[in-house]
Amino acid sequence: MEITMRPIGFVRSPYRTTSQVPKGLGAKHDAEGVLEILEEFEIGLTDIEGFSHLIVVWAFDRSEGFELLGTPPSDNRPHGVFATRSPRRPNPIGLTTVELARRDGRMLHVRGIDMLEGTPILDIKPYLSSIPAETLKRGWLAEAAARQK
Ligand SMILES: C[S@@+](CC[C@H](N)C(=O)[O-])C[C@H]1O[C@@H](n2cnc3c(N)ncnc32)[C@H](O)[C@@H]1O
């Protein structure tokens, strides 16, 4: 089975190469950018202004192949791809939560992007987390952070 998707828009980002995107434990993602939505989908943005944060689903269009076990920049130990946010995954789908600063027609000005310039956007959804911080477990990331202290 194959699933075909088409972009609803493209990311306008200050990052041109992967090396420019902050990486590793404690990396801060406060870069500003624009989610430029295609005209044919603009009506789908109706009422989005009321949400402070959005989940952006996008395609790693510049990563090749996948690795089921890999060592991420935030650790020196290997982890399964589904326990990481690696760009090299069987279905190269990225997920980023951004803060919506303002909407200007079909342009969403956002903060917190980690995507490269021109990244295809597959979907946008409002961020609605109902999981209390104290019940969230951070798995190997918490262990890697503790080892670095
Ligand atoms: C670790 S991934 C996490 C992405 C997203 N926040 C997620 O969790 O799915 C972020 C990295 O993906 C890479 N990246 C960003 N945009 C990309 C693109 N369009 N194609 C391939 N790699 C990309 C950059 O190197 C960036 O540091």
mmCIF file of C-alpha atoms and ligand atoms in Angstrom:
data_model
loop_
_atom_site.group_PDB
_atom_site.id
_atom_site.type_symbol
_atom_site.label_atom_id
_atom_site.label_comp_id
_atom_site.label_asym_id
_atom_site.label_seq_id
_atom_site.Cartn_x
_atom_site.Cartn_y
_atom_site.Cartn_z
ATOM 1 C CA MET A 1 0.000 0.000 0.000
ATOM 2 C CA GLU A 2 1.239 3.483 -0.811
ATOM 3 C CA ILE A 3 -0.190 6.796 0.357
ATOM 4 C CA THR A 4 0.281 9.907 -1.749
ATOM 5 C CA MET A 5 0.096 13.354 -0.219
ATOM 6 C CA ARG A 6 0.432 16.834 -1.612
ATOM 7 C CA PRO A 7 1.753 19.918 0.157
ATOM 8 C CA ILE A 8 -0.753 22.460 1.480
ATOM 9 C CA GLY A 9 2.085 25.017 1.601
ATOM 10 C CA PHE A 10 5.769 25.597 2.226
ATOM 11 C CA VAL A 11 7.900 26.776 5.150
ATOM 12 C CA ARG A 12 9.765 30.070 4.847
ATOM 13 C CA SER A 13 12.728 29.551 7.140
ATOM 14 C CA PRO A 14 16.032 31.254 7.941
ATOM 15 C CA TYR A 15 17.696 27.806 7.751
ATOM 16 C CA ARG A 16 19.180 26.789 4.376
ATOM 17 C CA THR A 17 21.251 23.823 5.517
ATOM 18 C CA THR A 18 20.709 21.183 8.199
ATOM 19 C CA SER A 19 23.891 22.298 10.008
ATOM 20 C CA GLN A 20 22.265 25.701 10.722
ATOM 21 C CA VAL A 21 19.420 24.165 12.775
ATOM 22 C CA PRO A 22 20.216 23.983 16.545
ATOM 23 C CA LYS A 23 20.718 20.367 17.653
ATOM 24 C CA GLY A 24 21.284 18.305 20.764
ATOM 25 C CA LEU A 25 20.103 18.421 24.371
ATOM 26 C CA GLY A 26 18.858 21.821 25.409
ATOM 27 C CA ALA A 27 18.772 23.152 21.831
ATOM 28 C CA LYS A 28 16.482 26.168 21.699
ATOM 29 C CA HIS A 29 14.054 26.476 18.817
ATOM 30 C CA ASP A 30 12.951 30.076 18.777
ATOM 31 C CA ALA A 31 13.578 30.840 15.110
ATOM 32 C CA GLU A 32 10.876 32.831 13.382
ATOM 33 C CA GLY A 33 9.463 31.870 10.023
ATOM 34 C CA VAL A 34 6.352 31.802 7.919
ATOM 35 C CA LEU A 35 4.030 28.964 6.976
ATOM 36 C CA GLU A 36 2.997 29.982 3.473
ATOM 37 C CA ILE A 37 -0.248 28.199 2.675
ATOM 38 C CA LEU A 38 -1.287 27.709 -0.956
ATOM 39 C CA GLU A 39 -4.189 29.871 -2.143
ATOM 40 C CA GLU A 40 -6.449 26.889 -2.770
ATOM 41 C CA PHE A 41 -6.290 25.958 0.937
ATOM 42 C CA GLU A 42 -6.552 29.455 2.468
ATOM 43 C CA ILE A 43 -10.207 29.069 3.472
ATOM 44 C CA GLY A 44 -9.071 26.167 5.665
ATOM 45 C CA LEU A 45 -7.258 28.696 7.890
ATOM 46 C CA THR A 46 -10.553 30.228 9.010
ATOM 47 C CA ASP A 47 -10.529 30.706 12.833
ATOM 48 C CA ILE A 48 -6.911 29.601 13.272
ATOM 49 C CA GLU A 49 -5.989 33.011 14.785
ATOM 50 C CA GLY A 50 -7.486 32.028 18.148
ATOM 51 C CA PHE A 51 -4.867 29.344 18.792
ATOM 52 C CA SER A 52 -1.551 30.221 20.389
ATOM 53 C CA HIS A 53 0.256 27.089 19.203
ATOM 54 C CA LEU A 54 -0.012 24.898 16.141
ATOM 55 C CA ILE A 55 1.232 21.439 15.248
ATOM 56 C CA VAL A 56 2.829 21.432 11.813
ATOM 57 C CA VAL A 57 3.068 18.107 9.990
ATOM 58 C CA TRP A 58 5.662 18.235 7.224
ATOM 59 C CA ALA A 59 7.887 16.168 4.949
ATOM 60 C CA PHE A 60 11.643 15.656 5.413
ATOM 61 C CA ASP A 61 12.100 16.260 1.681
ATOM 62 C CA ARG A 62 15.908 16.431 1.960
ATOM 63 C CA SER A 63 16.616 13.297 3.955
ATOM 64 C CA GLU A 64 17.491 10.025 2.269
ATOM 65 C CA GLY A 65 16.620 6.512 3.349
ATOM 66 C CA PHE A 66 16.093 5.444 6.932
ATOM 67 C CA GLU A 67 17.908 3.896 9.830
ATOM 68 C CA LEU A 68 15.967 1.768 12.338
ATOM 69 C CA LEU A 69 18.647 2.191 14.991
ATOM 70 C CA GLY A 70 20.664 5.395 15.170
ATOM 71 C CA THR A 71 22.636 7.620 17.520
ATOM 72 C CA PRO A 72 20.978 11.039 17.791
ATOM 73 C CA PRO A 73 22.949 14.287 18.394
ATOM 74 C CA SER A 74 21.536 14.390 21.939
ATOM 75 C CA ASP A 75 23.158 11.109 23.055
ATOM 76 C CA ASN A 76 26.130 8.841 22.421
ATOM 77 C CA ARG A 77 24.009 5.677 22.534
ATOM 78 C CA PRO A 78 21.836 4.200 19.766
ATOM 79 C CA HIS A 79 18.044 4.291 19.969
ATOM 80 C CA GLY A 80 15.226 2.955 17.791
ATOM 81 C CA VAL A 81 14.001 5.386 15.159
ATOM 82 C CA PHE A 82 10.512 5.429 16.686
ATOM 83 C CA ALA A 83 12.016 6.502 20.011
ATOM 84 C CA THR A 84 13.686 9.497 18.337
ATOM 85 C CA ARG A 85 12.818 12.459 16.140
ATOM 86 C CA SER A 86 15.346 11.458 13.464
ATOM 87 C CA PRO A 87 14.827 12.790 9.907
ATOM 88 C CA ARG A 88 15.813 9.352 8.561
ATOM 89 C CA ARG A 89 12.614 7.369 9.093
ATOM 90 C CA PRO A 90 10.604 4.885 6.997
ATOM 91 C CA ASN A 91 7.949 7.564 6.379
ATOM 92 C CA PRO A 92 9.870 10.855 6.425
ATOM 93 C CA ILE A 93 7.257 12.884 8.303
ATOM 94 C CA GLY A 94 8.239 15.733 10.630
ATOM 95 C CA LEU A 95 6.150 17.235 13.418
ATOM 96 C CA THR A 96 6.870 20.635 14.943
ATOM 97 C CA THR A 97 4.877 22.635 17.484
ATOM 98 C CA VAL A 98 5.138 26.341 16.754
ATOM 99 C CA GLU A 99 3.782 29.494 18.373
ATOM 100 C CA LEU A 100 1.455 31.482 16.146
ATOM 101 C CA ALA A 101 2.511 35.141 16.258
ATOM 102 C CA ARG A 102 0.021 36.413 13.668
ATOM 103 C CA ARG A 103 -1.876 35.565 10.538
ATOM 104 C CA ASP A 104 -1.593 37.694 7.442
ATOM 105 C CA GLY A 105 -3.973 36.159 4.910
ATOM 106 C CA ARG A 106 -2.477 32.828 3.894
ATOM 107 C CA MET A 107 0.786 33.599 5.698
ATOM 108 C CA LEU A 108 1.128 32.301 9.254
ATOM 109 C CA HIS A 109 3.962 34.043 11.081
ATOM 110 C CA VAL A 110 5.301 31.592 13.625
ATOM 111 C CA ARG A 111 8.082 31.091 16.168
ATOM 112 C CA GLY A 112 9.881 27.850 16.923
ATOM 113 C CA ILE A 113 10.602 26.371 13.536
ATOM 114 C CA ASP A 114 13.273 23.728 12.941
ATOM 115 C CA MET A 115 12.553 23.119 9.252
ATOM 116 C CA LEU A 116 14.643 24.107 6.254
ATOM 117 C CA GLU A 117 13.591 26.795 3.779
ATOM 118 C CA GLY A 118 11.043 25.396 1.307
ATOM 119 C CA THR A 119 10.024 22.402 3.425
ATOM 120 C CA PRO A 120 6.641 21.053 2.218
ATOM 121 C CA ILE A 121 3.825 21.338 4.779
ATOM 122 C CA LEU A 122 1.393 18.400 4.818
ATOM 123 C CA ASP A 123 -1.023 19.547 7.514
ATOM 124 C CA ILE A 124 -1.607 22.003 10.366
ATOM 125 C CA LYS A 125 -3.621 21.338 13.515
ATOM 126 C CA PRO A 126 -4.207 23.379 16.676
ATOM 127 C CA TYR A 127 -2.023 22.254 19.606
ATOM 128 C CA LEU A 128 -4.241 21.060 22.444
ATOM 129 C CA SER A 129 -2.281 19.220 25.076
ATOM 130 C CA SER A 130 -4.183 17.802 27.996
ATOM 131 C CA ILE A 131 -1.304 15.764 29.432
ATOM 132 C CA PRO A 132 -0.131 17.218 32.759
ATOM 133 C CA ALA A 133 3.629 17.885 32.765
ATOM 134 C CA GLU A 134 4.114 15.654 35.826
ATOM 135 C CA THR A 135 2.809 12.564 34.004
ATOM 136 C CA LEU A 136 5.068 12.994 30.958
ATOM 137 C CA LYS A 137 8.081 10.679 30.804
ATOM 138 C CA ARG A 138 11.063 11.660 28.668
ATOM 139 C CA GLY A 139 12.634 8.178 28.346
ATOM 140 C CA TRP A 140 16.266 8.012 27.197
ATOM 141 C CA LEU A 141 16.354 11.801 26.741
ATOM 142 C CA ALA A 142 16.022 12.316 30.502
ATOM 143 C CA GLU A 143 18.772 9.724 31.106
ATOM 144 C CA ALA A 144 21.073 11.365 28.532
ATOM 145 C CA ALA A 145 20.488 14.768 30.163
ATOM 146 C CA ALA A 146 21.260 13.341 33.634
ATOM 147 C CA ARG A 147 24.538 11.789 32.357
ATOM 148 C CA GLN A 148 25.638 15.144 30.945
ATOM 149 C CA LYS A 149 25.240 16.947 34.296
HETATM 150 C C1 LIG B 1 15.603 16.193 14.684
HETATM 151 S S1 LIG B 1 14.529 16.688 13.377
HETATM 152 C C2 LIG B 1 13.048 17.043 14.265
HETATM 153 C C3 LIG B 1 12.020 17.624 13.384
HETATM 154 C C4 LIG B 1 10.644 17.737 14.001
HETATM 155 N N1 LIG B 1 10.611 18.673 15.110
HETATM 156 C C5 LIG B 1 10.156 16.385 14.444
HETATM 157 O O1 LIG B 1 10.199 16.107 15.635
HETATM 158 O O2 LIG B 1 9.719 15.591 13.604
HETATM 159 C C6 LIG B 1 15.097 18.297 12.995
HETATM 160 C C7 LIG B 1 16.167 18.263 11.958
HETATM 161 O O3 LIG B 1 15.622 17.927 10.710
HETATM 162 C C8 LIG B 1 16.411 18.470 9.681
HETATM 163 N N2 LIG B 1 15.525 19.034 8.677
HETATM 164 C C9 LIG B 1 14.773 20.149 8.753
HETATM 165 N N3 LIG B 1 14.061 20.325 7.629
HETATM 166 C C10 LIG B 1 14.374 19.274 6.813
HETATM 167 C C11 LIG B 1 13.956 18.882 5.517
HETATM 168 N N4 LIG B 1 13.080 19.608 4.820
HETATM 169 N N5 LIG B 1 14.484 17.751 4.987
HETATM 170 C C12 LIG B 1 15.379 17.016 5.675
HETATM 171 N N6 LIG B 1 15.816 17.342 6.910
HETATM 172 C C13 LIG B 1 15.320 18.459 7.482
HETATM 173 C C14 LIG B 1 17.316 19.515 10.318
HETATM 174 O O4 LIG B 1 18.627 18.984 10.321
HETATM 175 C C15 LIG B 1 16.833 19.603 11.746
HETATM 176 O O5 LIG B 1 17.881 19.772 12.640
#
